[in-house]
Amino acid sequence: MDRFSVFAPRLVEKAENFTSGHRACQGCAEALAVRLVMKALGRDTIVAMATGCMEIVSSPLPTTAWMVPWIHVAFENASAVVSGCEAGMKALMRKGKVPEKKITFVAMGGDGATADIGMGQISGVMERGHDMIYICYDNEAYMNTGIQRSSSTPYGASTTTSPAGKYSIGQHTQKKNLPQIAVAHNIPYVATACPSFPFDLMQKVKKASSIQGPAYIHILSVCPTGWRIPIDESIRYGRLAVDTGVFPLYEVVDGSYKMTYKPYRLRPVNDYLKGQGRFRHLTDKETGVIQDRVTKEYEGLLKRCEGR
Amino acid sequence: MKDKVLMKGTDALAEAAIQAGCRCYFGYPITPQNELPEYMARRMAEVGGVFLQGESEIASINMVLGAAASGVRAMTSSSSPGISLKQEGISFLAAMELPALIVNIMRGGPGLGKIAPNQGDYYQATRGGGHGDYRTPVFAPASIQELYDITMYAFDVADIYRTPVMILGDGMMGQIVEPTICRKRQKIDLPPKDYILDGARKRPSRIIRSLILDTLEMEEHNWKLKRKYDLMRGKLPQHEEFMMADAKLIIVAYGTAARIAKGAVKRARREGLAVGLLRPITLWPFPTQAIQEIAKKVKHFLVFEMSTGQMIDDVLLALGGKAECEFYGRPGGVVPTPMEITRIVGRYWVQKEILG
């Protein structure tokens, strides 16, 4: 956000690499995130995508929304397949069969594919140090199969497999902190982003693509269907997530933290929670617990950003 | 009539499992079986059981393994690509002789395929599926009531023979809604669970394992499993016969395909064609003997599957060349109408000049 003074829309590429006509739900912030990411990456990109909402909505045979080489693979495999693509292109370039040029290799997956089933392989690709970007579109549940909980579902959220009711408050475990897992791999670039902050998101994607080695970008993608919010509110809820400190925007370059957008003062978490159907059952006491945790984590992050 | 409730396939299966005493369900989302874990998530809380969503199919099947080793009735469910991931666990369950129920609500394949109903997993289900020399009993119900009853029975089979058992439905079986009577479980005498790991208090310790490095011991283990499978081959096979008394042509079909074939048989009868239906309820052990008996009288068979032809192998093996057998299949998630099958039957009838 440090270059926000420039009138940025003029700098944004006009070409759409993730085109319209796909079947995403109304108000899908994930589709917006993919569109922005693809704008930032440009055409010299190879994408491997795990099964999920974006794969289903963008590629019903024989149509496709993708203007770049794009391969869809089973749920857990996007990162492994993109390592294969990267190795394959490296070999072809070395043999002179493909002209040498900078190609960005991108693996994409939802939070289920990233935090749950694909975790091992993502760890593998980061450890091997492939020159690729892994982008996680986090809508905080398995939305594609009908809103089942994932390990990225926040505490207290009601989903179909963590229903709130007499016996349960819904999801009773805390959200898995994926960016921190990526940071622990000592990879050159880790960032969090949200399509409600489009220029920040695109800048991070460009940075990730310019850096040699594995990069990880975690994008909070508001899902009106699964979060049970009105379809015209997804951008606002993305902003609220950031402004309340639930989802801080930061980047970690070679281990040093930087807050890329710092709200002047954090809004109470309740502003973010109260309108969402999935948190409707929460009492003041429970939102208090969530508030405490968010404050604690946010302060911890601030400390790391100040290098303490 | 009063006891009948309208139930969706996946819900009926889940309810039957709970009635059968299943108190551990481990799952992972995959269409078209999501309603099953969703139902379990609600119901298990009510009956004091455990519902856990694993981080992958591999995790869930191994959670089942753990639960079975501790002596609880446990189950998991998935659909075709997920079942492929579970195969390692199923092989381990078979090797360790642990009872479990695995539900496969088949969808189109190979690869990620599609989410429409399909019967392409017949080989995988009936030939063991995972690595090594093992088989799993496979049930293929064709109505929601049968799905309900067989689920309860499958848990008993698993406990009696100490084996993983599979229920092979398809997207259609999982999603249709039919009136069902929710029967209570009938207690039967089950062998004591003298293998479970529940803490070796005042008894020698027990070991559940599948790694047997001694070749002779491993051979004996394989033969032991084989004897068990032979026992099942003798006792388990079930099939349904429909309008077979005077039939000159028998359609062999299972699951959803059998429902369609039943409609086709009724239509063909109206046209005056003496057609019958044989529906295997157990796919492994296959009702070989029943088919052999019928082949003494009937010389024409038509296998109908929603795949490119897998069960036909078992029918051909059973027939052993004693009767003519043709195949008709619609893979890829296409669900044909009874009319279409009637047309195929009519064509076959004319081609073979069945009445001479």
XYZ file of C-alpha atoms in Angstrom:
664
model
C 0.000 0.000 0.000
C 2.985 2.273 0.154
C 2.432 3.401 -3.454
C -1.200 4.191 -3.014
C -0.677 7.859 -3.884
C -0.295 6.917 -7.550
C -3.586 6.671 -9.422
C -3.226 2.942 -9.612
C -6.016 1.773 -11.977
C -3.982 3.182 -14.855
C -1.131 0.889 -13.906
C -3.280 -2.215 -13.821
C -3.070 -4.426 -16.834
C -6.261 -4.335 -18.877
C -5.933 -7.855 -20.264
C -8.002 -10.426 -18.418
C -6.253 -13.756 -17.910
C -9.137 -15.126 -15.900
C -12.075 -14.152 -18.057
C -15.705 -13.535 -17.328
C -18.438 -16.071 -17.963
C -17.385 -18.543 -15.310
C -19.967 -19.959 -12.927
C -18.908 -18.546 -9.577
C -21.690 -17.550 -7.182
C -22.784 -13.940 -7.078
C -20.515 -11.891 -4.891
C -17.686 -14.443 -4.921
C -14.554 -12.716 -3.671
C -12.470 -15.745 -4.584
C -13.202 -15.266 -8.298
C -12.171 -11.641 -7.866
C -8.977 -12.739 -6.146
C -8.120 -15.136 -8.975
C -8.792 -12.400 -11.513
C -6.482 -9.965 -9.727
C -3.793 -12.594 -9.263
C -3.886 -13.468 -12.949
C -3.730 -9.792 -13.905
C -0.635 -9.438 -11.787
C 1.020 -12.571 -13.148
C 0.479 -11.986 -16.855
C 0.446 -14.552 -19.647
C 3.793 -16.239 -19.050
C 2.339 -18.355 -16.324
C 1.608 -22.036 -15.837
C -1.084 -22.785 -13.287
C -1.801 -26.073 -11.566
C -5.015 -25.991 -9.622
C -6.375 -28.302 -6.993
C -9.996 -29.354 -7.011
C -12.206 -26.731 -5.486
C -14.720 -23.994 -6.205
C -12.485 -22.166 -8.673
C -11.692 -25.265 -10.667
C -15.335 -26.285 -10.857
C -16.670 -22.879 -11.843
C -13.927 -21.959 -14.304
C -13.490 -25.090 -16.382
C -16.670 -26.940 -17.283
C -15.542 -28.808 -20.389
C -15.384 -27.614 -23.185
C -15.243 -24.049 -21.855
C -12.566 -22.399 -19.758
C -12.045 -19.045 -18.128
C -8.262 -19.409 -18.187
C -6.096 -17.645 -20.740
C -2.894 -19.347 -19.577
C -1.730 -22.987 -19.561
C -3.791 -24.452 -16.765
C -3.923 -27.955 -15.385
C -6.395 -29.281 -12.901
C -5.343 -32.133 -10.643
C -6.770 -34.013 -7.694
C -7.264 -32.298 -4.398
C -3.884 -32.874 -2.766
C -1.594 -32.641 -5.759
C -1.384 -29.093 -7.141
C 1.955 -28.326 -5.505
C 3.518 -31.622 -6.584
C 2.276 -31.228 -10.140
C 3.648 -27.696 -10.381
C 7.041 -28.967 -9.201
C 6.864 -31.428 -12.088
C 5.942 -28.624 -14.506
C 8.823 -26.511 -13.265
C 11.303 -29.380 -13.515
C 9.979 -30.298 -16.951
C 10.275 -26.792 -18.338
C 13.753 -26.499 -16.846
C 14.796 -29.638 -18.701
C 13.240 -28.423 -21.974
C 14.974 -25.058 -21.668
C 18.280 -26.726 -20.892
C 17.928 -28.864 -24.019
C 17.062 -25.797 -26.055
C 13.621 -27.096 -27.007
C 11.906 -24.158 -25.385
C 13.421 -20.657 -25.562
C 14.785 -19.441 -22.252
C 12.408 -17.066 -20.580
C 10.944 -16.288 -17.245
C 7.878 -18.428 -16.634
C 5.966 -18.154 -13.395
C 4.794 -21.457 -11.998
C 1.792 -21.193 -9.785
C -0.050 -23.772 -7.730
C -3.462 -22.765 -6.470
C -5.737 -24.399 -3.990
C -8.464 -23.653 -1.548
C -8.063 -23.872 2.194
C -9.091 -27.557 2.215
C -6.516 -28.439 -0.419
C -3.874 -26.380 1.371
C -4.464 -26.758 5.090
C -5.826 -30.313 5.091
C -5.155 -32.830 2.376
C -2.319 -31.119 0.493
C -0.265 -30.014 3.497
C 2.439 -32.665 3.129
C 3.072 -31.977 -0.521
C 3.143 -28.212 -0.016
C 5.746 -28.725 2.657
C 7.668 -30.865 0.171
C 7.623 -28.275 -2.591
C 8.790 -25.555 -0.207
C 11.571 -27.717 1.136
C 12.807 -28.632 -2.348
C 12.957 -24.946 -3.217
C 11.167 -24.963 -6.579
C 10.797 -21.571 -8.205
C 7.038 -21.357 -7.784
C 4.243 -19.574 -5.996
C 1.639 -21.367 -3.960
C -1.557 -19.368 -3.623
C -4.162 -20.407 -1.107
C -7.662 -19.001 -1.555
C -8.991 -19.276 1.939
C -12.778 -19.140 2.201
C -12.611 -20.936 5.526
C -14.459 -24.180 4.683
C -15.022 -26.745 1.936
C -17.482 -24.518 0.088
C -17.423 -26.530 -3.122
C -18.832 -29.689 -1.539
C -21.352 -27.836 0.610
C -19.715 -25.911 3.465
C -17.937 -28.597 5.478
C -15.437 -27.499 8.090
C -11.747 -27.438 7.248
C -8.825 -26.853 9.562
C -8.896 -23.267 8.292
C -12.426 -22.702 9.588
C -12.331 -20.177 12.434
C -13.365 -20.975 15.975
C -17.112 -20.776 16.508
C -18.180 -20.963 12.860
C -21.139 -23.210 12.121
C -20.684 -25.456 9.092
C -22.507 -28.574 7.941
C -19.998 -30.893 9.598
C -19.468 -28.664 12.623
C -23.079 -27.656 13.205
C -23.815 -25.303 16.058
C -26.519 -26.431 18.436
C -27.224 -27.804 21.852
C -24.096 -29.960 21.939
C -21.603 -27.788 20.116
C -20.752 -24.167 19.397
C -19.752 -25.108 15.890
C -16.082 -25.310 14.975
C -14.332 -25.810 18.288
C -10.727 -25.699 17.129
C -8.720 -22.647 16.151
C -7.905 -21.744 12.573
C -4.672 -23.277 11.375
C -2.109 -20.533 10.805
C -0.918 -21.421 7.324
C 1.266 -18.357 6.614
C 3.226 -19.163 9.784
C 3.713 -22.755 8.635
C 5.073 -21.399 5.357
C 7.358 -18.988 7.224
C 8.701 -21.907 9.233
C 9.984 -23.408 5.982
C 12.338 -20.432 5.643
C 11.148 -19.667 2.149
C 12.003 -16.287 0.598
C 8.501 -14.823 0.451
C 5.283 -15.274 2.411
C 2.358 -12.874 2.331
C -1.273 -12.565 3.259
C -3.690 -10.677 1.051
C -7.340 -9.964 0.535
C -9.153 -8.930 -2.676
C -10.789 -6.085 -0.728
C -7.315 -4.518 -0.975
C -6.680 -5.126 -4.682
C -3.494 -3.153 -5.217
C -1.873 -4.610 -2.162
C -2.790 -8.084 -3.415
C -1.419 -7.511 -6.907
C 1.753 -5.981 -5.616
C 2.381 -9.019 -3.429
C 1.752 -11.416 -6.289
C 4.180 -9.496 -8.517
C 6.773 -9.525 -5.782
C 6.326 -13.258 -5.270
C 6.778 -13.892 -8.967
C 9.942 -11.771 -9.158
C 11.600 -13.586 -6.265
C 13.610 -16.718 -7.001
C 12.446 -19.729 -5.025
C 9.187 -20.797 -3.441
C 6.672 -18.172 -2.330
C 3.440 -18.540 -0.459
C 0.469 -16.172 -0.604
C -2.549 -16.650 1.596
C -5.638 -14.857 0.297
C -8.741 -14.454 2.419
C -11.634 -14.925 -0.015
C -14.973 -13.972 1.421
C -17.668 -16.495 0.490
C -21.187 -15.018 0.776
C -22.737 -18.473 0.282
C -20.808 -20.190 3.019
C -20.491 -17.284 5.416
C -24.171 -16.501 4.986
C -23.840 -12.819 4.234
C -25.590 -10.751 1.540
C -23.926 -11.093 -1.842
C -23.106 -7.381 -2.074
C -21.192 -7.368 1.206
C -18.166 -9.504 0.364
C -15.791 -6.592 -0.186
C -16.958 -4.970 3.048
C -16.415 -8.174 5.031
C -12.954 -8.539 3.545
C -12.191 -5.022 4.785
C -13.711 -5.772 8.173
C -11.560 -8.894 8.533
C -8.498 -6.738 8.041
C -9.704 -3.739 10.062
C -10.630 -5.886 13.067
C -7.281 -7.646 13.035
C -8.834 -11.059 12.322
C -6.848 -11.266 9.109
C -3.895 -8.854 9.185
C -2.176 -8.078 5.906
C 1.548 -8.631 6.135
C 4.463 -10.026 4.231
C 7.573 -11.878 5.299
C 10.576 -11.344 3.049
C 13.486 -13.600 3.942
C 12.232 -13.889 7.486
C 11.629 -10.198 8.181
C 8.046 -9.201 8.823
C 6.335 -6.123 7.479
C 2.770 -5.021 8.026
C 1.587 -3.843 4.599
C -1.649 -2.321 5.826
C -1.982 -1.148 9.360
C -5.412 -0.004 10.515
C -5.244 3.220 12.514
C -7.081 1.537 15.340
C -8.493 -2.009 15.351
C -12.248 -2.231 15.220
C -13.949 -4.618 17.641
C -14.133 -8.170 16.305
C -17.877 -8.119 16.849
C -18.229 -5.765 13.859
C -16.866 -8.577 11.708
C -18.738 -11.422 13.387
C -22.211 -10.038 13.921
C -23.490 -9.897 10.358
C -22.353 -13.384 9.402
C -24.849 -16.237 9.537
C -22.171 -18.720 10.428
C -21.426 -16.834 13.702
C -25.033 -15.970 14.476
C -25.268 -18.326 17.466
C -22.270 -16.880 19.318
C -22.906 -15.261 22.685
C -21.097 -12.169 24.002
C -18.930 -14.407 26.136
C -17.798 -16.420 23.158
C -17.123 -13.375 21.009
C -15.107 -12.065 23.953
C -12.919 -15.169 23.771
C -12.444 -14.589 20.047
C -11.642 -10.899 20.650
C -8.979 -11.785 23.225
C -7.324 -14.216 20.905
C -7.381 -11.856 17.922
C -5.862 -9.045 20.010
C -3.171 -11.334 21.347
C -2.239 -12.660 17.914
C -2.286 -9.199 16.372
C 0.006 -7.847 19.040
C 2.337 -10.789 18.572
C 2.469 -10.034 14.879
C 3.136 -6.327 15.514
C 6.044 -7.294 17.727
C 7.487 -9.465 14.984
C 7.052 -6.609 12.481
C 9.004 -4.315 14.771
C 11.709 -6.936 14.876
C 11.304 -7.644 18.546
C -47.425 -47.680 6.885
C -47.127 -45.529 9.956
C -43.497 -46.484 10.538
C -42.430 -45.378 7.088
C -40.383 -42.216 6.821
C -39.102 -40.517 3.718
C -35.353 -40.869 3.759
C -32.534 -39.904 1.494
C -30.095 -42.710 0.670
C -27.150 -41.255 2.534
C -29.293 -40.357 5.562
C -30.841 -43.849 5.677
C -27.386 -45.370 5.553
C -26.156 -43.147 8.357
C -29.211 -43.815 10.515
C -28.906 -47.564 9.959
C -25.260 -47.416 10.985
C -26.200 -45.646 14.205
C -28.972 -48.178 14.877
C -26.431 -50.948 14.271
C -24.312 -49.539 17.077
C -21.749 -47.650 15.013
C -20.355 -45.010 17.330
C -17.390 -43.791 15.337
C -17.656 -42.108 11.987
C -14.646 -40.691 10.198
C -15.093 -38.883 6.936
C -13.894 -36.314 4.472
C -15.986 -34.187 2.112
C -16.543 -35.476 -1.399
C -19.601 -35.206 -3.617
C -22.009 -37.099 -3.879
C -21.835 -38.475 -0.344
C -21.563 -35.251 1.670
C -24.989 -35.670 3.244
C -23.698 -38.748 5.055
C -21.013 -36.986 7.128
C -23.357 -34.030 7.566
C -26.043 -36.308 9.013
C -23.449 -38.034 11.181
C -22.130 -34.694 12.466
C -25.576 -33.983 13.897
C -26.604 -37.476 14.963
C -23.378 -38.613 16.602
C -23.628 -35.700 19.024
C -27.112 -36.878 19.999
C -26.243 -40.531 20.538
C -22.936 -39.861 22.239
C -20.792 -41.136 19.415
C -17.802 -39.592 17.727
C -17.874 -37.752 14.439
C -14.520 -36.670 13.122
C -13.639 -35.077 9.846
C -10.123 -36.075 8.972
C -7.699 -33.933 7.030
C -7.795 -36.407 4.146
C -9.291 -39.716 3.113
C -6.089 -41.450 4.181
C -6.459 -39.982 7.644
C -10.097 -41.024 7.939
C -9.593 -44.656 6.927
C -6.704 -44.954 9.363
C -8.841 -43.431 12.100
C -11.306 -46.232 11.325
C -8.438 -48.685 11.678
C -7.570 -47.291 15.064
C -11.165 -47.313 16.263
C -11.683 -50.887 15.043
C -8.535 -51.995 16.856
C -9.971 -50.590 20.055
C -13.166 -52.553 19.559
C -15.689 -49.949 18.415
C -17.986 -50.307 15.435
C -16.515 -47.781 13.035
C -17.197 -46.686 9.516
C -16.145 -44.260 6.838
C -17.627 -43.192 3.549
C -16.395 -41.607 0.385
C -16.839 -41.540 -3.336
C -14.665 -43.011 -6.092
C -11.500 -40.820 -6.011
C -11.618 -40.816 -2.220
C -11.940 -44.602 -2.109
C -8.775 -44.837 -4.208
C -6.966 -42.933 -1.471
C -8.457 -45.202 1.176
C -7.203 -48.381 -0.479
C -4.006 -48.562 1.537
C -6.013 -48.464 4.736
C -8.479 -51.071 3.486
C -5.599 -53.398 2.652
C -4.257 -52.900 6.177
C -7.684 -53.561 7.688
C -7.925 -56.801 5.720
C -4.428 -57.879 6.716
C -4.993 -57.054 10.381
C -8.432 -58.675 10.257
C -10.237 -55.685 11.668
C -13.957 -55.126 11.113
C -15.056 -51.886 9.483
C -17.628 -50.555 7.092
C -16.534 -48.580 4.049
C -19.188 -46.919 1.930
C -18.479 -46.038 -1.667
C -21.079 -43.807 -3.292
C -19.666 -44.174 -6.783
C -19.312 -41.306 -9.225
C -17.969 -41.063 -12.749
C -14.310 -41.813 -13.354
C -11.426 -42.362 -13.977
C -9.522 -39.461 -12.497
C -11.712 -36.861 -10.915
C -14.411 -37.889 -13.380
C -17.690 -36.289 -12.557
C -20.261 -36.352 -9.807
C -23.018 -38.197 -11.670
C -23.783 -41.828 -10.737
C -21.619 -44.492 -12.291
C -20.623 -48.103 -11.668
C -16.996 -47.964 -12.676
C -15.572 -49.097 -9.335
C -16.776 -52.689 -9.600
C -13.304 -54.127 -10.230
C -11.732 -52.035 -7.490
C -14.382 -53.106 -4.979
C -14.618 -56.797 -5.785
C -10.957 -57.524 -6.499
C -9.708 -56.202 -3.195
C -8.743 -52.817 -4.543
C -5.587 -52.237 -2.576
C -2.369 -54.224 -2.678
C -1.974 -57.806 -1.571
C -3.995 -60.985 -1.555
C -7.303 -60.034 -0.039
C -10.987 -59.568 -0.737
C -13.699 -57.536 0.892
C -17.371 -58.506 0.950
C -19.250 -56.022 -1.244
C -22.963 -55.278 -0.997
C -24.858 -53.440 -3.710
C -28.322 -52.429 -2.510
C -30.902 -51.166 -4.984
C -33.473 -49.443 -2.802
C -33.288 -47.213 0.238
C -34.976 -49.853 2.412
C -32.409 -52.393 1.293
C -29.632 -49.879 1.824
C -30.885 -49.447 5.381
C -31.166 -53.170 6.098
C -27.886 -54.083 4.451
C -25.969 -51.438 6.383
C -27.004 -53.097 9.646
C -26.235 -56.537 8.262
C -22.854 -55.386 6.920
C -21.677 -54.469 10.415
C -22.549 -57.991 11.582
C -20.731 -59.539 8.633
C -17.704 -57.408 9.443
C -17.732 -58.562 13.064
C -18.385 -62.241 12.317
C -15.638 -62.549 9.726
C -13.374 -59.827 11.100
C -13.087 -58.127 7.776
C -13.621 -54.714 6.216
C -16.935 -54.696 4.354
C -17.894 -52.397 1.535
C -21.257 -51.014 0.522
C -21.197 -50.036 -3.120
C -23.844 -47.499 -3.971
C -23.755 -44.834 -6.606
C -24.694 -41.180 -6.781
C -28.273 -42.182 -7.495
C -28.549 -44.522 -4.493
C -27.080 -41.834 -2.295
C -29.369 -39.059 -3.408
C -32.809 -40.567 -4.024
C -35.499 -40.284 -1.389
C -37.793 -43.238 -0.665
C -40.128 -44.349 2.109
C -38.143 -46.459 4.527
C -38.966 -48.341 7.693
C -36.284 -47.619 10.274
C -36.039 -51.013 11.893
C -34.347 -51.502 15.210
C -31.336 -53.720 15.290
C -31.946 -57.400 15.932
C -29.370 -58.771 18.284
C -27.513 -61.753 16.960
C -24.759 -63.779 18.572
C -21.476 -62.267 17.572
C -18.087 -63.757 18.330
C -16.374 -62.100 21.307
C -13.907 -59.386 20.354
C -10.882 -61.147 21.794
C -8.389 -59.286 19.645
C -9.019 -55.683 20.604
C -6.387 -53.499 22.196
C -7.899 -52.288 25.432
C -4.993 -52.463 27.843
C -3.431 -55.776 28.906
C -4.757 -55.998 32.418
C -4.388 -59.487 33.897
C -4.047 -61.078 30.490
C -1.261 -61.635 27.999
C -0.686 -58.719 25.636
C -2.201 -58.737 22.173
C -0.647 -57.640 18.927
C -2.405 -56.345 15.829
C -0.045 -55.999 12.913
C 0.298 -56.639 9.232
C 4.076 -56.862 8.909
C 5.077 -60.512 8.935
C 8.657 -60.863 7.765
C 8.890 -64.626 8.135
C 7.918 -66.000 4.727
C 6.359 -69.207 6.006
C 4.391 -67.351 8.625
C 3.238 -64.890 5.971
C 2.223 -67.767 3.730
C 0.195 -69.246 6.553
C -1.420 -65.837 7.131
C -2.382 -65.670 3.455
C -3.851 -69.180 3.534
C -5.731 -68.333 6.680
C -7.282 -65.325 4.966
C -8.042 -67.524 1.969
C -9.895 -70.030 4.165
C -11.917 -67.167 5.554
C -12.774 -65.919 2.074
C -13.810 -69.443 1.035
C -16.123 -69.560 4.031
C -17.674 -66.278 2.934
C -18.003 -67.556 -0.640
C -20.159 -70.361 0.716
C -22.312 -68.352 3.064
C -22.661 -64.764 1.914
C -23.888 -64.732 -1.714
C -27.305 -63.131 -2.106
C -29.297 -62.257 -5.163
C -32.783 -61.245 -6.156
C -34.746 -62.900 -8.933
C -37.454 -61.003 -10.774
C -39.857 -62.638 -13.242
C -37.420 -65.430 -13.868
C -39.700 -68.472 -13.728
C -40.399 -68.681 -17.459
C -37.754 -66.273 -18.739
C -35.863 -66.995 -21.934
C -33.514 -64.059 -21.506
C -32.015 -62.921 -18.220
C -30.750 -59.413 -17.594
C -28.006 -59.293 -14.953
C -27.628 -55.902 -13.300
C -26.928 -54.494 -9.849
C -27.678 -51.341 -7.900
C -29.216 -48.458 -9.817
C -28.751 -50.326 -13.106
C -30.947 -53.114 -11.708
C -33.728 -50.654 -10.919
C -33.669 -49.464 -14.516
C -33.498 -53.047 -15.766
C -36.522 -53.951 -13.643
C -38.530 -51.299 -15.455
C -37.232 -52.642 -18.739
C -38.278 -56.189 -17.812
C -41.813 -55.021 -17.057
C -41.994 -53.185 -20.379
C -40.589 -56.154 -22.290
C -43.158 -58.437 -20.647
C -45.908 -56.142 -21.914
C -44.496 -56.695 -25.402
C -44.670 -60.421 -24.811
C -40.949 -61.020 -24.393
C -40.137 -63.525 -21.635
C -37.401 -61.538 -19.925
C -36.260 -61.838 -16.314
C -33.850 -60.014 -14.044
C -31.154 -61.404 -11.818
C -29.795 -58.843 -9.400
C -26.680 -59.765 -7.441
C -26.951 -58.198 -3.976
C -23.463 -59.325 -3.010
C -20.930 -58.482 -5.686
C -18.209 -60.330 -3.845
C -18.821 -63.160 -3.156
C -20.613 -63.195 -6.498
C -23.760 -65.372 -6.765
C -21.939 -67.701 -9.144
C -23.857 -70.771 -8.133
C -27.235 -69.153 -8.737
C -26.179 -68.141 -12.234
C -24.875 -71.634 -12.951
C -28.204 -73.122 -11.877
C -30.126 -70.745 -14.116
C -27.777 -71.362 -17.045
C -29.018 -74.957 -17.083
C -32.390 -73.688 -18.317
C -31.780 -70.275 -19.848
C -29.313 -69.822 -22.677
C -29.336 -66.044 -23.134
C -27.942 -63.467 -20.751
C -27.609 -59.711 -21.054
C -25.398 -57.860 -18.606
C -26.311 -54.228 -18.114
C -23.990 -51.901 -16.210
C -23.389 -48.187 -15.921
C -19.774 -48.790 -16.928
C -17.936 -50.151 -19.957
C -18.267 -53.697 -18.676
C -16.818 -55.001 -15.435
C -19.369 -57.310 -13.804
C -19.698 -59.110 -17.132
C -16.386 -60.811 -16.316
C -17.891 -62.450 -13.261
C -20.992 -63.461 -15.205
C -18.847 -65.001 -17.971
C -16.762 -66.846 -15.370
C -19.945 -68.189 -13.799
C -21.412 -69.225 -17.134
C -18.219 -70.905 -18.255
C -19.403 -70.843 -21.884
C -22.646 -72.661 -21.099
C -24.836 -69.790 -22.285
C -24.583 -66.774 -24.540
C -23.895 -63.472 -22.848
C -24.081 -59.977 -24.277
C -23.269 -56.641 -22.714
C -24.840 -53.212 -22.703
C -23.300 -50.319 -20.792
C -23.649 -46.585 -20.337
C -20.543 -45.198 -18.588
C -19.689 -41.630 -17.698
C -22.610 -40.776 -15.465
C -25.332 -41.399 -18.045
C -28.437 -42.871 -16.455
C -30.435 -44.552 -19.228
C -34.206 -44.995 -19.133
C -35.997 -48.356 -18.897
C -37.255 -47.619 -22.433
C -33.698 -47.650 -23.745
C -32.944 -50.999 -22.114
C -36.210 -52.411 -23.461
C -35.090 -51.423 -26.939
C -31.750 -53.168 -26.432
C -33.528 -56.254 -25.109
C -35.857 -56.247 -28.110
C -32.958 -55.962 -30.538
C -31.077 -58.757 -28.829
C -34.214 -60.877 -28.825
C -34.667 -60.464 -32.571
C -30.970 -60.880 -33.417
C -30.631 -64.109 -31.498
C -34.036 -65.374 -32.607
C -34.600 -66.479 -29.056
C -37.966 -68.056 -29.761
C -36.438 -69.852 -32.708
